[in-house]
Short mmCIF file of C-alpha atoms in Angstrom, two decimals:
data_model
loop_
_atom_site.label_atom_id
_atom_site.label_comp_id
_atom_site.label_asym_id
_atom_site.label_seq_id
_atom_site.Cartn_x
_atom_site.Cartn_y
_atom_site.Cartn_z
CA MET A 187 37.92 42.21 23.32
CA ASN A 188 37.39 39.98 20.25
CA LYS A 189 40.67 38.27 20.92
CA GLU A 190 39.66 37.33 24.46
CA LEU A 191 36.49 35.80 23.09
CA TYR A 192 38.20 33.73 20.57
CA LEU A 193 40.65 32.42 23.28
CA GLN A 194 37.72 31.59 25.58
CA SER A 195 36.20 29.86 22.59
CA ILE A 196 39.29 27.85 21.99
CA ARG A 197 39.51 26.92 25.70
CA LYS A 198 36.04 25.43 25.64
CA ALA A 199 36.36 23.56 22.47
CA ASP A 200 36.35 19.92 22.72
CA THR A 201 38.80 18.77 20.33
CA TYR A 202 38.29 14.94 20.91
CA LYS A 203 36.20 12.53 18.78
CA ARG A 204 34.14 9.96 20.56
CA PHE A 205 33.59 6.43 19.20
CA GLY A 206 31.39 3.60 20.16
CA LYS A 207 30.93 0.22 18.76
CA ILE A 208 28.06 -1.73 17.21
CA THR A 209 26.85 -4.73 19.14
CA ARG A 210 23.77 -5.61 17.04
CA VAL A 211 21.22 -4.81 14.55
CA ILE A 212 17.54 -5.63 14.65
CA GLY A 213 15.17 -4.82 11.88
CA LEU A 214 15.45 -0.95 11.33
CA MET A 215 17.36 -0.36 14.56
CA VAL A 216 21.13 -0.35 15.19
CA GLU A 217 22.41 -0.88 18.82
CA SER A 218 25.79 0.39 19.82
CA LYS A 219 27.91 0.59 23.05
CA GLY A 220 28.71 4.09 23.33
CA PRO A 221 29.54 6.85 22.12
CA GLU A 222 28.36 9.64 24.48
CA ALA A 223 25.44 11.27 22.61
CA SER A 224 21.84 12.59 23.10
CA VAL A 225 18.53 11.89 21.50
CA GLY A 226 18.30 13.69 18.36
CA ASP A 227 22.03 13.74 17.71
CA VAL A 228 23.60 12.60 14.45
CA CYS A 229 26.09 9.88 14.51
CA TYR A 230 28.23 8.41 11.76
CA ILE A 231 28.69 4.78 11.22
CA HIS A 232 32.16 3.74 9.68
CA THR A 233 31.73 0.77 7.48
CA PRO A 234 34.16 -2.31 8.32
CA SER A 235 35.46 -2.24 4.63
CA SER A 236 39.06 -0.94 4.70
CA GLN A 237 38.78 -0.09 0.98
CA SER A 238 35.75 2.42 1.58
CA SER A 239 35.88 5.58 3.62
CA LYS A 240 32.06 5.41 3.39
CA LYS A 241 30.23 6.90 6.47
CA ILE A 242 26.48 6.07 7.02
CA ALA A 243 24.62 9.02 8.98
CA ALA A 244 22.22 7.82 11.82
CA GLU A 245 20.33 9.45 14.49
CA VAL A 246 19.94 8.66 18.00
CA VAL A 247 16.25 7.74 18.65
CA GLY A 248 16.59 6.17 22.01
CA PHE A 249 18.49 4.25 24.73
CA GLN A 250 18.22 0.76 26.22
CA GLU A 251 20.43 -0.36 29.26
CA GLU A 252 22.98 2.32 28.57
CA LYS A 253 23.28 1.29 25.03
CA LEU A 254 22.46 3.81 22.04
CA LEU A 255 19.51 2.98 19.71
CA LEU A 256 20.37 4.41 16.25
CA MET A 257 18.21 4.64 13.13
CA PRO A 258 20.24 5.14 9.74
CA TYR A 259 19.19 7.67 7.38
CA SER A 260 19.90 5.15 4.63
CA GLU A 261 20.08 1.57 3.92
CA LEU A 262 21.69 -0.94 6.57
CA LYS A 263 24.22 -1.93 3.98
CA ASP A 264 27.90 -2.60 4.88
CA ILE A 265 27.26 -2.44 8.64
CA GLY A 266 28.93 -5.27 10.44
CA PRO A 267 29.77 -6.37 14.00
CA GLY A 268 32.11 -3.93 15.65
CA SER A 269 31.54 -1.11 13.09
CA LEU A 270 32.70 2.12 14.65
CA VAL A 271 30.12 4.68 15.66
CA GLU A 272 31.36 8.57 15.72
CA ALA A 273 29.50 11.21 17.62
CA THR A 274 28.97 14.57 16.25
CA LYS A 275 27.23 16.09 19.39
CA GLU A 276 25.00 17.95 16.85
CA PRO A 277 21.37 17.29 15.49
CA LEU A 278 20.83 17.49 11.80
CA GLN A 279 21.23 20.79 10.14
CA ILE A 280 20.46 21.67 6.60
CA LYS A 281 21.55 24.69 4.08
CA ALA A 282 18.77 27.25 3.31
CA GLY A 283 18.65 30.31 1.25
CA ILE A 284 17.37 32.10 -1.89
CA GLY A 285 19.63 29.70 -4.09
CA LEU A 286 17.30 26.79 -3.11
CA ILE A 287 14.17 28.26 -5.06
CA GLY A 288 13.40 26.06 -8.25
CA GLN A 289 15.35 23.40 -6.70
CA VAL A 290 14.25 19.56 -5.92
CA ILE A 291 16.08 18.29 -2.60
CA ASN A 292 16.08 15.49 -0.25
CA PRO A 293 15.46 15.47 3.40
CA MET A 294 19.28 15.98 4.14
CA GLY A 295 19.01 19.10 2.24
CA GLU A 296 21.02 17.77 -0.81
CA LEU A 297 19.95 18.25 -4.38
CA LEU A 298 18.21 15.18 -5.98
CA SER A 299 20.09 16.08 -9.24
CA GLU A 300 23.33 15.13 -7.13
CA ASP A 301 24.85 18.56 -8.22
CA CYS A 302 26.56 20.67 -5.74
CA LEU A 303 24.42 23.21 -3.65
CA PRO A 304 24.45 26.76 -4.70
CA LYS A 305 26.73 29.20 -2.88
CA GLY A 306 25.44 31.65 -0.23
CA LEU A 307 23.27 29.23 1.69
CA LYS A 308 23.17 29.39 5.55
CA THR A 309 23.07 26.60 8.08
CA TYR A 310 19.75 26.00 9.73
CA PRO A 311 18.51 23.51 12.31
CA THR A 312 15.64 21.23 11.16
CA GLU A 313 14.02 20.77 14.54
CA GLN A 314 12.80 23.79 16.59
CA SER A 315 10.38 24.42 19.32
CA PRO A 316 6.84 26.09 18.14
CA PRO A 317 6.95 29.89 18.89
CA ASN A 318 5.42 31.28 22.01
CA PRO A 319 1.60 31.78 21.62
CA LEU A 320 1.85 35.44 22.75
CA THR A 321 4.44 36.29 19.91
CA ARG A 322 1.78 35.36 17.33
CA PRO A 323 0.22 38.12 15.79
CA PRO A 324 -3.57 37.51 14.88
CA ILE A 325 -4.48 36.56 11.40
CA SER A 326 -6.14 39.56 9.83
CA LYS A 327 -5.63 39.30 5.92
CA PRO A 328 -6.80 36.89 3.51
CA ILE A 329 -4.38 35.15 1.10
CA GLN A 330 -5.19 34.19 -2.58
CA VAL A 331 -5.30 30.34 -3.13
CA GLY A 332 -6.41 30.73 -6.63
CA VAL A 333 -9.18 28.05 -6.38
CA ARG A 334 -12.59 29.76 -6.59
CA ALA A 335 -14.51 27.36 -4.16
CA ILE A 336 -11.85 28.00 -1.57
CA ASP A 337 -11.21 31.75 -2.02
CA THR A 338 -14.98 32.44 -1.66
CA LEU A 339 -16.46 29.91 0.64
CA LEU A 340 -13.51 28.69 2.73
CA THR A 341 -11.37 31.70 2.61
CA VAL A 342 -7.81 31.18 3.70
CA GLY A 343 -6.04 33.68 6.19
CA GLU A 344 -2.25 34.66 5.84
CA GLY A 345 -0.56 32.40 8.31
CA GLN A 346 -3.43 29.89 8.61
CA ARG A 347 -3.00 26.05 8.86
CA ILE A 348 -5.45 23.97 7.03
CA GLY A 349 -5.83 20.48 6.29
CA ILE A 350 -6.95 18.73 2.85
CA PHE A 351 -8.83 15.53 3.82
CA ALA A 352 -9.31 12.80 1.11
CA GLY A 353 -9.17 9.18 0.13
CA SER A 354 -6.60 8.03 -2.38
CA GLY A 355 -7.22 9.30 -5.98
CA VAL A 356 -9.65 11.99 -5.46
CA GLY A 357 -7.40 14.94 -6.62
CA LYS A 358 -5.24 16.14 -3.71
CA SER A 359 -1.91 16.29 -5.75
CA THR A 360 -3.70 18.10 -8.69
CA LEU A 361 -5.22 20.58 -6.20
CA LEU A 362 -1.95 21.29 -4.54
CA GLY A 363 -0.18 22.01 -7.97
CA MET A 364 -3.13 24.46 -8.63
CA MET A 365 -2.61 26.27 -5.43
CA SER A 366 1.18 26.46 -5.93
CA ARG A 367 0.86 28.07 -9.44
CA ASN A 368 -2.00 30.47 -8.58
CA SER A 369 -1.42 31.58 -4.80
CA SER A 370 -0.31 35.07 -4.14
CA ALA A 371 2.36 33.77 -1.53
CA ASP A 372 6.04 34.67 -2.27
CA ILE A 373 7.45 31.24 -2.15
CA ASN A 374 5.98 27.71 -2.11
CA VAL A 375 7.75 24.89 -0.22
CA ILE A 376 6.49 21.56 -1.23
CA ALA A 377 7.12 18.51 0.95
CA LEU A 378 6.26 15.09 -0.63
CA ILE A 379 6.35 12.60 2.01
CA GLY A 380 6.21 8.95 1.27
CA GLU A 381 5.08 9.53 -2.27
CA ARG A 382 5.69 6.81 -4.94
CA GLY A 383 8.77 7.40 -6.93
CA ARG A 384 6.86 7.51 -10.22
CA GLU A 385 4.64 10.32 -9.02
CA VAL A 386 7.49 12.82 -8.02
CA ARG A 387 8.54 13.65 -11.49
CA GLU A 388 4.78 13.59 -12.66
CA PHE A 389 3.85 16.14 -9.96
CA ILE A 390 6.72 18.36 -10.71
CA GLU A 391 6.28 18.37 -14.42
CA ASN A 392 2.49 18.10 -14.84
CA ASP A 393 0.94 19.29 -11.64
CA LEU A 394 3.36 22.01 -10.74
CA GLY A 395 4.91 22.88 -14.19
CA LYS A 396 7.67 25.30 -14.99
CA GLU A 397 5.72 28.21 -13.85
CA GLY A 398 5.01 26.83 -10.25
CA LEU A 399 8.70 25.33 -9.98
CA LYS A 400 10.24 28.80 -10.57
CA ARG A 401 9.09 30.04 -7.04
CA SER A 402 8.87 26.57 -5.38
CA ILE A 403 11.44 24.40 -3.21
CA VAL A 404 10.44 20.78 -3.42
CA VAL A 405 11.45 18.45 -0.65
CA VAL A 406 11.07 14.74 -1.55
CA ALA A 407 11.26 11.63 0.58
CA THR A 408 9.92 8.66 -1.38
CA SER A 409 8.06 5.69 0.05
CA ASP A 410 10.99 3.29 -0.35
CA GLN A 411 13.19 5.41 1.93
CA PRO A 412 13.74 4.53 5.48
CA ALA A 413 11.09 5.96 8.07
CA LEU A 414 13.35 8.38 9.72
CA MET A 415 14.11 9.99 6.06
CA ARG A 416 10.26 10.30 5.63
CA VAL A 417 10.04 12.01 9.04
CA LYS A 418 13.07 14.27 8.38
CA GLY A 419 11.48 15.48 5.04
CA ALA A 420 8.61 17.09 6.94
CA TYR A 421 11.02 18.59 9.40
CA THR A 422 13.35 19.97 6.57
CA ALA A 423 10.48 21.44 4.52
CA THR A 424 9.09 23.17 7.74
CA ALA A 425 12.63 24.50 8.66
CA ILE A 426 13.10 26.02 5.23
CA SER A 427 9.73 27.81 5.51
CA GLU A 428 10.54 29.17 8.83
CA TYR A 429 13.87 30.32 7.46
CA PHE A 430 12.15 32.43 4.75
CA ARG A 431 9.25 33.62 7.29
CA GLU A 432 12.16 34.96 9.49
CA ARG A 433 13.37 37.01 6.53
CA GLY A 434 9.75 38.64 5.91
CA TYR A 435 8.56 36.37 3.13
CA ASN A 436 4.95 35.07 2.91
CA VAL A 437 5.43 31.25 2.40
CA ASN A 438 2.98 28.56 1.35
CA LEU A 439 3.95 25.10 2.77
CA LEU A 440 2.22 22.27 1.17
CA MET A 441 2.76 18.75 2.65
CA ASP A 442 1.64 15.76 0.97
CA SER A 443 1.02 13.96 3.35
CA ILE A 444 0.80 14.29 6.94
CA THR A 445 -0.59 10.57 7.37
CA ARG A 446 2.57 9.19 5.74
CA PHE A 447 4.72 11.39 8.25
CA ALA A 448 2.54 9.76 11.14
CA MET A 449 3.07 6.29 9.67
CA ALA A 450 7.00 6.88 9.53
CA GLN A 451 6.86 8.03 13.24
CA ARG A 452 5.05 4.97 13.96
CA GLU A 453 7.65 2.66 12.47
CA ILE A 454 10.31 4.53 14.39
CA GLY A 455 8.38 4.28 17.82
CA LEU A 456 7.68 0.48 17.36
CA ALA A 457 11.18 -0.24 16.47
CA ALA A 458 12.35 1.79 19.60
CA GLY A 459 10.07 -0.54 21.74
CA GLU A 460 7.11 1.91 22.28
CA PRO A 461 3.67 0.12 22.94
CA PRO A 462 1.18 0.34 20.10
CA THR A 463 -1.89 2.11 21.17
CA THR A 464 -4.81 3.46 18.86
CA LYS A 465 -4.91 1.59 15.70
CA GLY A 466 -1.28 0.48 16.12
CA TYR A 467 -0.02 4.23 16.44
CA THR A 468 2.49 4.89 19.23
CA PRO A 469 2.24 7.54 21.75
CA SER A 470 5.05 9.52 20.34
CA VAL A 471 3.03 9.91 16.94
CA PHE A 472 0.34 12.02 18.80
CA ALA A 473 3.03 13.88 20.74
CA THR A 474 4.88 14.75 17.79
CA LEU A 475 2.11 16.02 15.45
CA PRO A 476 1.38 19.21 17.30
CA LYS A 477 5.05 19.92 17.67
CA LEU A 478 5.42 19.89 13.84
CA LEU A 479 1.98 21.46 12.98
CA GLU A 480 2.29 24.26 15.68
CA ARG A 481 5.68 25.58 14.07
CA THR A 482 3.92 27.03 11.01
CA GLY A 483 1.82 30.29 11.18
CA LYS A 484 2.23 34.00 11.37
CA SER A 485 5.17 35.90 12.97
CA HIS A 486 6.02 39.67 13.13
CA GLN A 487 8.46 39.12 10.14
CA GLY A 488 6.38 37.00 7.79
CA SER A 489 3.98 34.10 7.66
CA VAL A 490 3.87 30.32 6.81
CA THR A 491 0.34 29.52 5.48
CA ALA A 492 0.27 25.56 5.65
CA TYR A 493 -1.74 23.13 3.82
CA TYR A 494 -1.52 19.52 5.01
CA THR A 495 -3.16 16.60 3.14
CA VAL A 496 -4.42 13.95 5.17
CA LEU A 497 -5.18 10.43 3.65
CA VAL A 498 -8.50 8.92 5.11
CA ASP A 499 -8.73 5.23 5.19
CA GLY A 500 -12.03 4.14 3.39
CA ASP A 501 -13.01 7.82 3.47
CA ASP A 502 -13.38 7.64 7.15
CA LEU A 503 -12.98 11.14 8.44
CA ASN A 504 -12.97 10.00 12.07
CA GLU A 505 -9.90 7.63 12.05
CA PRO A 506 -7.22 8.51 14.71
CA ILE A 507 -4.83 10.65 12.48
CA SER A 508 -7.51 12.49 10.82
CA ASP A 509 -9.23 13.18 14.21
CA THR A 510 -6.07 14.42 15.88
CA VAL A 511 -4.94 16.84 13.01
CA ARG A 512 -8.28 18.27 12.43
CA GLY A 513 -8.36 19.07 16.30
CA ILE A 514 -4.83 20.98 15.76
CA LEU A 515 -5.39 22.80 12.30
CA ASP A 516 -7.42 26.04 11.83
CA GLY A 517 -9.85 24.47 9.30
CA HIS A 518 -10.36 21.57 6.97
CA ILE A 519 -11.26 21.13 3.30
CA VAL A 520 -12.93 17.79 2.56
CA LEU A 521 -12.61 16.23 -0.90
CA ASP A 522 -15.60 14.06 -1.61
CA ARG A 523 -15.26 10.80 -3.69
CA LYS A 524 -18.96 11.04 -4.68
CA LEU A 525 -18.42 14.68 -6.25
CA ALA A 526 -15.19 13.35 -8.09
CA GLU A 527 -17.18 10.49 -9.73
CA GLN A 528 -19.74 13.12 -10.81
CA GLY A 529 -17.06 15.04 -12.63
CA GLN A 530 -16.89 17.98 -10.28
CA PHE A 531 -13.32 19.22 -9.74
CA PRO A 532 -12.12 20.37 -7.36
CA ALA A 533 -14.28 17.72 -5.50
CA ILE A 534 -14.65 19.94 -2.39
CA ASN A 535 -17.55 19.30 -0.34
CA ILE A 536 -18.40 22.64 0.89
CA LEU A 537 -20.85 21.64 3.52
CA LYS A 538 -18.26 19.33 5.29
CA SER A 539 -15.38 21.89 5.04
CA ILE A 540 -14.72 24.96 7.12
CA SER A 541 -12.13 27.75 7.50
CA ARG A 542 -11.99 28.67 11.19
CA VAL A 543 -10.50 32.15 10.39
CA MET A 544 -12.73 33.09 7.47
CA ASN A 545 -14.93 35.56 9.62
CA GLN A 546 -11.86 37.46 10.60
CA VAL A 547 -10.28 38.10 7.17
CA VAL A 548 -13.38 38.76 5.02
CA ASP A 549 -15.96 41.87 4.90
CA ASP A 550 -19.55 41.55 5.60
CA THR A 551 -20.81 41.32 2.09
CA HIS A 552 -18.35 38.47 1.26
CA LYS A 553 -19.50 36.67 4.47
CA ASP A 554 -23.23 37.09 3.73
CA SER A 555 -22.81 35.75 0.18
CA ALA A 556 -20.93 32.90 1.37
CA ASP A 557 -23.59 31.97 3.92
CA ARG A 558 -26.23 32.42 1.32
CA LEU A 559 -24.59 30.13 -1.07
CA ARG A 560 -23.93 27.37 1.83
CA GLN A 561 -27.55 27.66 2.82
CA LEU A 562 -28.85 27.03 -0.81
CA LEU A 563 -26.50 23.93 -0.98
CA ALA A 564 -27.54 22.67 2.48
CA THR A 565 -31.44 22.96 1.38
CA TYR A 566 -30.79 21.08 -1.79
CA GLU A 567 -28.67 18.36 -0.21
CA ASP A 568 -31.40 17.78 2.46
CA ASN A 569 -34.01 17.32 -0.05
CA SER A 570 -32.11 15.80 -3.02
CA GLU A 571 -33.83 12.47 -2.74
CA LEU A 572 -37.24 13.84 -3.11
CA ILE A 573 -36.08 16.17 -5.99
CA GLN A 574 -34.36 13.28 -7.81
CA ILE A 575 -37.36 10.83 -7.62
CA GLY A 576 -39.80 13.51 -8.55
CA ALA A 577 -41.63 13.52 -5.25
CA TYR A 578 -41.24 17.23 -4.78
CA LYS A 579 -43.75 19.49 -6.23
CA ARG A 580 -42.53 23.09 -7.22
CA GLY A 581 -44.47 25.68 -5.22
CA SER A 582 -44.68 23.69 -1.86
CA SER A 583 -41.46 25.62 -0.38
CA ARG A 584 -40.10 28.66 -1.54
CA GLU A 585 -36.63 27.84 -0.05
CA ILE A 586 -36.38 24.50 -1.91
CA ASP A 587 -37.70 26.18 -5.15
CA GLU A 588 -34.73 28.79 -4.88
CA ALA A 589 -32.25 25.87 -4.15
CA ILE A 590 -33.36 23.99 -7.41
CA HIS A 591 -33.13 27.23 -9.41
CA TYR A 592 -29.60 28.11 -8.29
CA GLN A 593 -28.19 24.54 -8.13
CA PRO A 594 -26.73 24.32 -11.67
CA ALA A 595 -25.32 27.77 -11.53
CA ILE A 596 -23.66 26.82 -8.24
CA ILE A 597 -22.15 23.72 -9.33
CA ASN A 598 -20.83 25.47 -12.41
CA PHE A 599 -19.30 28.12 -10.07
CA LEU A 600 -17.58 25.48 -7.96
CA LYS A 601 -15.97 23.64 -10.94
CA GLN A 602 -12.64 24.95 -11.98
CA ASP A 603 -10.51 23.55 -14.90
CA VAL A 604 -6.87 22.81 -13.63
CA ASN A 605 -5.28 25.48 -16.01
CA GLU A 606 -8.14 27.96 -15.23
CA LYS A 607 -6.79 31.08 -13.40
CA SER A 608 -9.18 33.12 -10.92
CA SER A 609 -7.80 35.84 -8.69
CA PHE A 610 -9.47 36.32 -5.21
CA GLN A 611 -11.30 39.78 -6.38
CA ASP A 612 -12.64 37.83 -9.48
CA SER A 613 -13.87 34.91 -7.38
CA VAL A 614 -15.61 37.19 -4.85
CA LYS A 615 -17.07 39.27 -7.55
CA ALA A 616 -18.28 36.12 -9.54
CA LEU A 617 -20.02 34.90 -6.19
CA SER A 618 -21.67 38.13 -5.72
CA GLN A 619 -23.00 38.01 -9.48
CA LEU A 620 -24.21 34.58 -9.09
CA LEU A 621 -26.60 35.53 -6.20
CA ALA A 622 -27.62 38.84 -7.41
#
């Protein structure tokens, strides 16, 4: 029986290699006549230099008048007229497994240290369809983030997807480092998309630390790399998360940032001839975002709890990418520059943030305490101008008097040092004691 299957496979096997030739290069795009390939397939461009056997990997991103539009994964060096293009008939695949934990890799799944990959890894495709909605179990358990303000007031469920919205320099990377070290998840997959090269090592050594790296896989696509590599960085990190989810792990996926992923996708779309629409973003950006973000979540085997940072231009939370991502995800955490300037870290604006699954994963006592603290914060915020200029007289309103009384204790509760650890149970207990 097995012998017959092998013979059938041999008969079906395509032993021919198909080649095409480059006709022109325009900007980021390589145009070739042939070979036969589909959108998403990887091709290899053979450099004309006879002294080098170097092949440049590229991906088919479109067609134009029966010609292939290719975008290379690396720089367009050594490519000349007539360079051969070899078809592989396969999309990009990476190696995944336990051996990757503690490693820093590039979007192609190769170690940044340029060492050989560990043995025992399995091949896994980077692009997959989101799971069927009916196969997703409901989110029913909270997961410890390790940040007091989030665990108590914006409780995250196991398998939830949440956005961290902030302008530049408000503390996103530091917050991600805290989450990686203090979370109760089994494994962290951290994607640094479009980061400055200088910040990568600083994040790994300072924010993540040795303790965090021991149970993390870091995928790096720096800002100087081609747009396709930055896009693939997000897909590779998501694929690794899915691989571990299928094997029963609870995974944290932390992506910094989804905005730079969208910008890279815009570059590819414009180079392929797509028309620019909202703020220069192409239609493919808004089609690709839900396909990427919907891949994470809970399954019957395990879960991927995902945190996506969103860069908001000029602290405008209603710009196109912020608005689209907020509509897809299950909640958002807003980091406020004003709070950061006042020395409150993490600078989370509780009143502007929300977790859409919190009510499903916490008990009534926890929910009531969180609602009470939000009410006190909102009362103080609404009357802050009157209080600060001394126009409010104590005794005029019982609610405002209570808000003024609790305000210093609330701010102290929301503040947390970078190296301060706080378990989920300790945080909830501290919230109850604060309001007792």
